[in-house]
Amino acid sequence: MYITCLDLEGVLVPEIWIAFSEESGIPELKRTTRDEPDYDKLMKWRIGILKEHGLGLKEIQETISKIEPLPGAKEFLDTLRKECQTIIISDTFTEFAAPLMEKLGMPTIFCNSLETNDKGEIIGHKMRIENSKLTTVKALQSIGYDTIASGDSYNDLGMIQASKAGFLFRTTDKIKEDFPQYKAFTEYEDLLNAIREELKK
């Protein structure tokens, strides 16, 4: 019995923080987990920049409302969900993900949550569990599932490495060079076919 575990940003939807960086005109916010593997450190840094510029959750949600899934992502996900149980495991936040899940047909997502104050400022973040992607994959395996995983960033490597099969998708040249043992795809059809091959085993 298989469960496929997918990253969200960069795999199914554009990077939220890059979109917000462009919308707000703050280039520093383009930094993602492709650049900084330590997500906790990255988020604290982001929250600091938001505070400097007087921006809060409302402004980010306004940007998110304009984001559409990557071309072909919903069709890929719809097809995959018919053939295999699928979970999105993301380091994003419930407050960010909800409208995107509607556009993707309400798949299951495991993610984190934000802490805000009365002014709507983001004052912290609460991780669902430590090292959430790897920990979630191991938990699924502990109840009898084999996992297949795919993602694009450093923080996806734990779940990819721990799974029976793992694939990189639209990742960076640096990650491909550092982890040549994992097949890297740029097209949904190729990723879907690779998952299908594993499901036959």
XYZ file of C-alpha atoms in Angstrom, residues 89-187:
99
model
C 3.269 17.760 3.191
C 4.323 21.379 3.357
C 6.159 23.767 5.620
C 3.671 26.472 4.699
C 0.826 27.507 6.997
C -2.891 26.815 7.214
C -3.501 30.563 6.947
C -1.696 30.586 3.585
C -2.743 27.223 2.167
C -6.555 27.274 2.452
C -7.387 29.210 -0.760
C -4.775 27.249 -2.706
C -6.280 23.941 -1.594
C -9.651 25.047 -2.974
C -8.053 25.710 -6.349
C -6.389 22.263 -6.253
C -9.636 20.386 -5.487
C -9.223 20.146 -1.686
C -6.444 17.555 -1.384
C -5.247 16.552 2.077
C -2.475 18.815 3.356
C -0.339 18.585 6.486
C 1.213 21.972 7.291
C 1.921 24.415 10.113
C 0.278 27.473 11.675
C 1.088 31.135 12.268
C 0.851 33.192 15.427
C -0.591 36.679 14.986
C -1.447 39.548 17.317
C -4.550 41.761 17.468
C -3.105 44.008 14.755
C -2.748 41.095 12.340
C 1.033 41.150 12.561
C 2.777 37.799 12.283
C 4.661 37.381 15.547
C 5.683 33.742 15.294
C 5.093 30.376 13.718
C 4.202 27.002 15.191
C 5.609 23.937 13.492
C 3.217 20.980 13.560
C 6.057 18.661 14.526
C 9.836 18.828 14.393
C 11.314 17.952 10.991
C 7.733 17.582 9.800
C 8.224 16.087 6.339
C 10.571 13.309 7.431
C 8.617 12.669 10.647
C 5.319 12.404 8.753
C 6.737 9.955 6.210
C 8.161 7.791 8.981
C 4.794 7.874 10.789
C 2.997 6.702 7.632
C 5.524 3.910 7.257
C 4.991 2.897 10.878
C 1.310 2.182 10.144
C 2.014 -0.014 7.160
C 2.383 2.281 4.145
C 5.204 2.515 1.662
C 5.822 6.110 0.656
C 6.805 7.799 -2.577
C 7.931 11.410 -2.178
C 8.674 14.346 -4.428
C 9.802 17.905 -3.805
C 12.077 20.660 -5.009
C 13.971 21.995 -1.985
C 16.462 21.082 0.715
C 13.677 20.616 3.256
C 12.143 17.882 1.039
C 15.256 15.726 1.021
C 14.470 14.004 4.335
C 11.171 12.597 3.095
C 12.658 11.755 -0.303
C 15.580 9.882 1.256
C 13.342 7.998 3.714
C 10.794 6.891 1.100
C 10.777 3.714 -0.950
C 11.118 5.984 -3.993
C 11.845 9.675 -4.201
C 12.019 12.196 -7.014
C 13.145 15.778 -7.401
C 10.809 18.078 -9.302
C 11.754 21.433 -10.809
C 14.635 21.723 -8.381
C 17.850 23.734 -8.586
C 20.993 22.696 -10.435
C 22.848 22.746 -7.100
C 20.469 20.224 -5.493
C 20.633 18.012 -8.596
C 24.440 18.097 -8.441
C 24.509 17.343 -4.713
C 21.963 14.496 -4.953
C 22.511 12.815 -8.332
C 21.036 9.547 -7.027
C 17.517 10.974 -7.346
C 15.826 11.329 -10.713
C 14.892 14.931 -11.411
C 11.893 15.882 -13.533
C 10.512 19.134 -14.888
C 7.247 17.872 -16.416
